[in-house]
mmCIF file of C-alpha atoms in Angstrom:
data_model
loop_
_atom_site.group_PDB
_atom_site.id
_atom_site.type_symbol
_atom_site.label_atom_id
_atom_site.label_comp_id
_atom_site.label_asym_id
_atom_site.label_seq_id
_atom_site.Cartn_x
_atom_site.Cartn_y
_atom_site.Cartn_z
ATOM 1 C CA MET A 297 0.000 0.000 0.000
ATOM 2 C CA LYS A 298 1.008 3.610 -0.504
ATOM 3 C CA ILE A 299 0.200 5.875 2.430
ATOM 4 C CA ILE A 300 -0.536 9.594 2.248
ATOM 5 C CA ALA A 301 -0.981 11.545 5.488
ATOM 6 C CA ILE A 302 -3.048 14.736 5.293
ATOM 7 C CA VAL A 303 -1.935 17.041 8.107
ATOM 8 C CA ALA A 304 -2.460 20.560 9.429
ATOM 9 C CA ALA A 305 -0.926 22.604 12.214
ATOM 10 C CA LYS A 306 -4.305 23.971 13.312
ATOM 11 C CA GLY A 307 -7.991 23.317 12.816
ATOM 12 C CA GLY A 308 -10.359 25.091 10.464
ATOM 13 C CA VAL A 309 -8.109 24.984 7.411
ATOM 14 C CA GLY A 310 -10.213 22.553 5.370
ATOM 15 C CA LYS A 311 -7.989 19.526 5.932
ATOM 16 C CA SER A 312 -10.808 16.980 5.722
ATOM 17 C CA THR A 313 -12.186 18.717 2.627
ATOM 18 C CA ILE A 314 -8.803 18.380 0.931
ATOM 19 C CA ALA A 315 -8.450 14.749 2.044
ATOM 20 C CA ALA A 316 -11.882 13.783 0.731
ATOM 21 C CA ASN A 317 -11.447 15.514 -2.618
ATOM 22 C CA LEU A 318 -8.039 13.908 -3.129
ATOM 23 C CA CYS A 319 -9.603 10.513 -2.401
ATOM 24 C CA VAL A 320 -12.357 11.010 -4.969
ATOM 25 C CA ALA A 321 -9.994 12.433 -7.586
ATOM 26 C CA LEU A 322 -7.540 9.553 -7.170
ATOM 27 C CA ARG A 323 -10.366 7.046 -7.434
ATOM 28 C CA GLN A 324 -11.569 8.723 -10.628
ATOM 29 C CA ALA A 325 -8.004 8.401 -11.937
ATOM 30 C CA GLY A 326 -8.307 4.644 -11.513
ATOM 31 C CA ARG A 327 -6.653 4.190 -8.142
ATOM 32 C CA ALA A 328 -7.923 1.847 -5.452
ATOM 33 C CA VAL A 329 -8.356 4.189 -2.484
ATOM 34 C CA LEU A 330 -9.044 3.714 1.206
ATOM 35 C CA ALA A 331 -9.810 6.830 3.251
ATOM 36 C CA VAL A 332 -8.898 6.448 6.924
ATOM 37 C CA ASP A 333 -10.273 9.013 9.380
ATOM 38 C CA LEU A 334 -7.908 9.275 12.348
ATOM 39 C CA ASP A 335 -9.463 12.531 13.544
ATOM 40 C CA PRO A 336 -11.844 12.088 16.513
ATOM 41 C CA GLN A 337 -14.068 14.752 14.936
ATOM 42 C CA ASN A 338 -15.153 11.936 12.585
ATOM 43 C CA ALA A 339 -15.888 14.426 9.795
ATOM 44 C CA LEU A 340 -14.528 12.662 6.713
ATOM 45 C CA ARG A 341 -17.758 10.678 6.292
ATOM 46 C CA PHE A 342 -19.700 13.920 5.736
ATOM 47 C CA HIS A 343 -17.673 14.582 2.586
ATOM 48 C CA LEU A 344 -17.674 11.038 1.217
ATOM 49 C CA GLY A 345 -21.363 10.265 1.483
ATOM 50 C CA GLY A 346 -21.209 8.074 4.570
ATOM 51 C CA ASN A 347 -24.233 6.975 6.563
ATOM 52 C CA LEU A 348 -24.569 9.709 9.175
ATOM 53 C CA GLN A 349 -26.584 7.419 11.468
ATOM 54 C CA ASP A 350 -23.776 4.853 11.640
ATOM 55 C CA ILE A 351 -21.670 5.247 14.791
ATOM 56 C CA GLY A 352 -19.210 2.499 13.879
ATOM 57 C CA GLY A 353 -15.597 3.034 12.960
ATOM 58 C CA LEU A 354 -12.003 2.249 13.783
ATOM 59 C CA SER A 355 -12.241 3.701 17.290
ATOM 60 C CA ARG A 356 -15.061 1.399 18.356
ATOM 61 C CA ALA A 357 -13.419 -1.559 16.619
ATOM 62 C CA SER A 358 -10.129 -0.907 18.411
ATOM 63 C CA VAL A 359 -11.689 -0.490 21.840
ATOM 64 C CA GLY A 360 -13.988 -3.477 21.295
ATOM 65 C CA GLY A 361 -11.262 -5.732 19.920
ATOM 66 C CA THR A 362 -12.976 -6.373 16.581
ATOM 67 C CA PRO A 363 -11.214 -6.363 13.183
ATOM 68 C CA TRP A 364 -10.835 -3.041 11.397
ATOM 69 C CA ARG A 365 -12.059 -4.703 8.224
ATOM 70 C CA ASP A 366 -15.509 -4.968 9.786
ATOM 71 C CA ALA A 367 -15.599 -1.164 10.195
ATOM 72 C CA CYS A 368 -14.814 -0.426 6.545
ATOM 73 C CA VAL A 369 -17.712 1.046 4.544
ATOM 74 C CA GLN A 370 -18.277 2.459 1.084
ATOM 75 C CA GLY A 371 -19.771 5.922 0.831
ATOM 76 C CA ALA A 372 -21.998 7.316 -1.888
ATOM 77 C CA SER A 373 -18.821 8.760 -3.428
ATOM 78 C CA GLY A 374 -17.674 5.235 -4.236
ATOM 79 C CA VAL A 375 -14.620 5.596 -1.998
ATOM 80 C CA HIS A 376 -14.072 2.935 0.639
ATOM 81 C CA MET A 377 -13.483 4.512 4.011
ATOM 82 C CA MET A 378 -12.727 3.748 7.605
ATOM 83 C CA PRO A 379 -14.619 6.309 9.729
ATOM 84 C CA PHE A 380 -13.207 7.218 13.113
ATOM 85 C CA GLY A 381 -16.578 6.416 14.660
ATOM 86 C CA LEU A 382 -18.341 7.804 17.697
ATOM 87 C CA VAL A 383 -17.096 6.892 21.169
ATOM 88 C CA ASN A 384 -17.606 8.316 24.618
ATOM 89 C CA GLU A 385 -14.820 10.129 26.424
ATOM 90 C CA THR A 386 -13.794 7.093 28.463
ATOM 91 C CA ASP A 387 -13.407 4.949 25.356
ATOM 92 C CA ARG A 388 -11.545 7.710 23.515
ATOM 93 C CA GLN A 389 -9.034 7.902 26.345
ATOM 94 C CA SER A 390 -8.721 4.114 26.299
ATOM 95 C CA LEU A 391 -8.030 4.235 22.571
ATOM 96 C CA GLU A 392 -5.356 6.879 22.980
ATOM 97 C CA ARG A 393 -3.700 4.797 25.690
ATOM 98 C CA GLN A 394 -3.519 1.967 23.153
ATOM 99 C CA LEU A 395 -1.715 4.252 20.714
ATOM 100 C CA ALA A 396 0.686 5.522 23.353
ATOM 101 C CA ALA A 397 1.531 1.980 24.469
ATOM 102 C CA ASP A 398 1.988 0.547 20.968
ATOM 103 C CA PRO A 399 4.096 2.582 18.510
ATOM 104 C CA ASN A 400 3.080 0.142 15.750
ATOM 105 C CA TRP A 401 -0.645 0.373 16.454
ATOM 106 C CA LEU A 402 -1.582 2.077 13.177
ATOM 107 C CA SER A 403 0.843 0.088 11.058
ATOM 108 C CA ARG A 404 -0.393 -3.180 12.527
ATOM 109 C CA HIS A 405 -4.055 -2.401 11.932
ATOM 110 C CA LEU A 406 -3.457 -1.295 8.342
ATOM 111 C CA ASP A 407 -1.452 -4.454 7.661
ATOM 112 C CA SER A 408 -4.369 -6.507 9.008
ATOM 113 C CA LEU A 409 -6.535 -5.219 6.149
ATOM 114 C CA ASP A 410 -4.351 -7.112 3.643
ATOM 115 C CA LEU A 411 -4.735 -4.387 1.020
ATOM 116 C CA ALA A 412 -3.407 -4.713 -2.510
ATOM 117 C CA GLU A 413 0.065 -3.288 -3.077
ATOM 118 C CA GLU A 414 -1.250 -0.487 -5.302
ATOM 119 C CA THR A 415 -3.950 0.667 -2.870
ATOM 120 C CA VAL A 416 -3.591 4.299 -1.842
ATOM 121 C CA VAL A 417 -4.411 4.876 1.834
ATOM 122 C CA VAL A 418 -5.257 8.511 2.581
ATOM 123 C CA ILE A 419 -5.142 9.274 6.312
ATOM 124 C CA ASP A 420 -6.975 12.331 7.637
ATOM 125 C CA THR A 421 -5.183 13.267 10.863
ATOM 126 C CA PRO A 422 -6.212 15.607 13.702
ATOM 127 C CA PRO A 423 -4.773 19.134 13.601
ATOM 128 C CA GLY A 424 -1.668 19.818 15.646
ATOM 129 C CA PRO A 425 0.590 17.404 17.543
ATOM 130 C CA SER A 426 -1.014 14.156 18.696
ATOM 131 C CA GLU A 427 -0.312 10.446 18.925
ATOM 132 C CA TYR A 428 -2.547 9.957 15.871
ATOM 133 C CA LEU A 429 -0.360 12.358 13.903
ATOM 134 C CA ARG A 430 2.881 10.856 15.170
ATOM 135 C CA GLN A 431 1.918 7.351 14.085
ATOM 136 C CA SER A 432 0.647 8.591 10.715
ATOM 137 C CA LEU A 433 3.859 10.484 10.010
ATOM 138 C CA GLY A 434 5.824 7.439 11.109
ATOM 139 C CA ILE A 435 4.495 5.309 8.242
ATOM 140 C CA ALA A 436 3.518 7.797 5.510
ATOM 141 C CA HIS A 437 5.246 7.657 2.150
ATOM 142 C CA LEU A 438 3.976 11.127 1.303
ATOM 143 C CA VAL A 439 2.735 13.948 3.553
ATOM 144 C CA VAL A 440 0.403 16.699 2.333
ATOM 145 C CA ALA A 441 0.091 19.648 4.714
ATOM 146 C CA VAL A 442 -2.878 22.005 4.413
ATOM 147 C CA THR A 443 -2.622 25.672 5.343
ATOM 148 C CA LEU A 444 -4.644 28.835 4.786
ATOM 149 C CA ALA A 445 -3.629 32.030 3.031
ATOM 150 C CA ASP A 446 -3.501 34.085 6.224
ATOM 151 C CA ALA A 447 -0.970 35.335 8.749
ATOM 152 C CA ALA A 448 -2.021 32.957 11.532
ATOM 153 C CA SER A 449 -1.508 29.910 9.335
ATOM 154 C CA TYR A 450 1.787 31.242 8.018
ATOM 155 C CA ALA A 451 3.013 31.492 11.604
ATOM 156 C CA THR A 452 2.332 27.769 12.169
ATOM 157 C CA LEU A 453 4.477 26.555 9.259
ATOM 158 C CA PRO A 454 7.627 26.068 11.388
ATOM 159 C CA MET A 455 5.690 23.789 13.738
ATOM 160 C CA ILE A 456 4.445 21.463 11.021
ATOM 161 C CA GLU A 457 7.857 21.502 9.344
ATOM 162 C CA GLY A 458 9.398 20.497 12.664
ATOM 163 C CA LEU A 459 6.966 17.614 13.176
ATOM 164 C CA ILE A 460 7.575 16.294 9.673
ATOM 165 C CA GLN A 461 11.328 16.602 10.104
ATOM 166 C CA ASN A 462 11.178 14.828 13.450
ATOM 167 C CA TYR A 463 9.098 11.822 12.392
ATOM 168 C CA CYS A 464 9.765 11.470 8.661
ATOM 169 C CA ALA A 465 13.218 12.681 7.647
ATOM 170 C CA GLY A 466 15.649 9.920 6.768
ATOM 171 C CA ARG A 467 13.101 7.135 7.174
ATOM 172 C CA ALA A 468 13.179 4.360 4.571
ATOM 173 C CA GLY A 469 10.262 4.705 2.172
ATOM 174 C CA TYR A 470 9.601 8.362 2.940
ATOM 175 C CA LEU A 471 9.254 10.349 -0.280
ATOM 176 C CA GLY A 472 8.774 13.876 0.982
ATOM 177 C CA HIS A 473 6.078 16.401 1.822
ATOM 178 C CA ALA A 474 4.132 19.092 0.042
ATOM 179 C CA TYR A 475 1.736 21.919 0.874
ATOM 180 C CA ILE A 476 -1.689 22.957 -0.359
ATOM 181 C CA VAL A 477 -2.772 26.525 0.367
ATOM 182 C CA ASN A 478 -6.544 26.426 0.869
ATOM 183 C CA GLN A 479 -9.299 29.056 0.619
ATOM 184 C CA ALA A 480 -7.176 31.670 -1.136
ATOM 185 C CA ASP A 481 -9.211 34.788 -1.930
ATOM 186 C CA GLY A 482 -8.015 36.468 -5.106
ATOM 187 C CA ALA A 483 -10.184 39.500 -4.350
ATOM 188 C CA ARG A 484 -8.326 40.341 -1.122
ATOM 189 C CA GLN A 485 -4.829 41.767 -1.190
ATOM 190 C CA LEU A 486 -4.028 40.324 2.245
ATOM 191 C CA SER A 487 -4.818 36.831 1.009
ATOM 192 C CA LYS A 488 -2.727 37.338 -2.128
ATOM 193 C CA ASP A 489 0.173 38.589 -0.006
ATOM 194 C CA ALA A 490 -0.095 35.544 2.258
ATOM 195 C CA VAL A 491 -0.006 33.177 -0.728
ATOM 196 C CA ARG A 492 3.092 34.964 -1.999
ATOM 197 C CA LEU A 493 4.802 34.635 1.390
ATOM 198 C CA VAL A 494 4.010 30.934 1.607
ATOM 199 C CA ARG A 495 5.323 30.360 -1.922
ATOM 200 C CA GLU A 496 8.506 32.308 -1.181
ATOM 201 C CA SER A 497 9.040 30.336 2.019
ATOM 202 C CA LEU A 498 8.205 26.833 0.777
ATOM 203 C CA ARG A 499 8.984 27.218 -2.933
ATOM 204 C CA GLU A 500 8.462 23.992 -4.898
ATOM 205 C CA ARG A 501 6.853 22.287 -1.909
ATOM 206 C CA VAL A 502 3.665 24.280 -2.608
ATOM 207 C CA ILE A 503 1.863 21.980 -5.050
ATOM 208 C CA GLY A 504 -1.333 23.961 -5.343
ATOM 209 C CA VAL A 505 -3.514 26.851 -4.255
ATOM 210 C CA VAL A 506 -7.226 26.137 -3.807
ATOM 211 C CA HIS A 507 -9.272 29.293 -4.226
ATOM 212 C CA LYS A 508 -12.212 30.164 -2.036
ATOM 213 C CA ASP A 509 -15.291 28.811 -3.792
ATOM 214 C CA GLU A 510 -18.875 28.514 -2.549
ATOM 215 C CA SER A 511 -19.245 25.325 -4.586
ATOM 216 C CA VAL A 512 -17.012 23.539 -2.073
ATOM 217 C CA SER A 513 -19.360 24.357 0.831
ATOM 218 C CA GLU A 514 -22.395 23.627 -1.317
ATOM 219 C CA ALA A 515 -21.040 20.185 -2.158
ATOM 220 C CA LEU A 516 -20.622 19.377 1.539
ATOM 221 C CA ALA A 517 -24.253 20.311 2.154
ATOM 222 C CA TYR A 518 -25.142 17.494 -0.253
ATOM 223 C CA GLY A 519 -22.679 15.073 1.352
ATOM 224 C CA ARG A 520 -20.381 15.197 -1.652
ATOM 225 C CA THR A 521 -17.006 16.519 -2.708
ATOM 226 C CA VAL A 522 -16.773 19.389 -5.162
ATOM 227 C CA VAL A 523 -14.873 17.042 -7.490
ATOM 228 C CA ASP A 524 -18.146 15.109 -7.831
ATOM 229 C CA HIS A 525 -20.508 18.041 -7.458
ATOM 230 C CA ASP A 526 -19.655 20.921 -9.797
ATOM 231 C CA PRO A 527 -17.626 20.248 -12.964
ATOM 232 C CA HIS A 528 -17.243 23.965 -13.691
ATOM 233 C CA SER A 529 -16.088 25.288 -10.314
ATOM 234 C CA LEU A 530 -12.705 26.908 -9.766
ATOM 235 C CA GLY A 531 -12.225 24.991 -6.528
ATOM 236 C CA ARG A 532 -12.689 21.700 -8.360
ATOM 237 C CA ALA A 533 -10.096 22.652 -10.967
ATOM 238 C CA ASP A 534 -7.639 23.612 -8.225
ATOM 239 C CA LEU A 535 -8.198 20.362 -6.337
ATOM 240 C CA LEU A 536 -7.842 18.251 -9.469
ATOM 241 C CA ALA A 537 -4.524 19.961 -10.159
ATOM 242 C CA CYS A 538 -3.343 19.021 -6.656
ATOM 243 C CA ALA A 539 -4.552 15.453 -7.140
ATOM 244 C CA GLY A 540 -2.720 15.356 -10.466
ATOM 245 C CA TRP A 541 0.538 16.168 -8.700
ATOM 246 C CA VAL A 542 -0.102 13.421 -6.145
ATOM 247 C CA GLU A 543 -1.029 10.930 -8.870
ATOM 248 C CA GLN A 544 2.128 11.735 -10.821
ATOM 249 C CA ARG A 545 4.189 11.270 -7.681
ATOM 250 C CA LEU A 546 2.529 7.918 -7.016
ATOM 251 C CA ARG A 547 3.171 6.748 -10.587
ATOM 252 C CA GLY A 548 6.831 7.560 -10.257
ATOM 253 C CA ILE A 549 7.566 5.675 -7.056
ATOM 254 C CA GLY A 550 6.618 2.104 -7.916
ATOM 255 C CA SER A 551 6.770 -0.265 -4.981
ATOM 256 C CA VAL A 552 8.083 1.368 -1.827
ATOM 257 C CA PRO A 553 9.029 -0.149 1.523
ATOM 258 C CA ARG A 554 7.405 0.800 4.797
#
């Protein structure tokens, strides 16, 4: 399997939106895709057409000792996904103790799924430092960091760079990281200035800028991604360009160790 971790230094940057749209775009490109929601907010299912009444997911499976495979579902988007699931606070703490006690927790559970070698696993991680993020970075072949075109997000770039450097650099099978600048507003000079600063700072690591587009929010209201929802939207075109970069990177790496 090829593992992509979607990360962000802080919440509210559209990380799950990016993760879901990349999943759908990669599936449309012919890839076998599994979306794994490691964020306790359990929001990825909203984007991928999951059953909103279903409380199951990897968290409940882990706490209950049942196989992850049993928690895998297919959303209306056609993408197979592993929701985080809904658990109470006691069970969430129990789950996080499992992660802290077993550095190979995530790797072991993914291996148990016996996925095909070419399957792309896209992991949506919680914002900021966490055990979920640490384990995701520890096994990812590719990391995509999501940031906004604003001063607050720009200030968090050193933190996410530090986390990636700490858990990824020099590891066998690690192929690098890239950034997507989300919700850029071409009508606001401040937003344009922020995009310029991010590009100057990160250079070729910025693989795309996704412009602010009401079609993205509208798609979510229908439980869909904008890639599926509006073929003429600017946001869709931006996201497809980002997915194209990821797809090209995946084509070029062949079989990679983990």
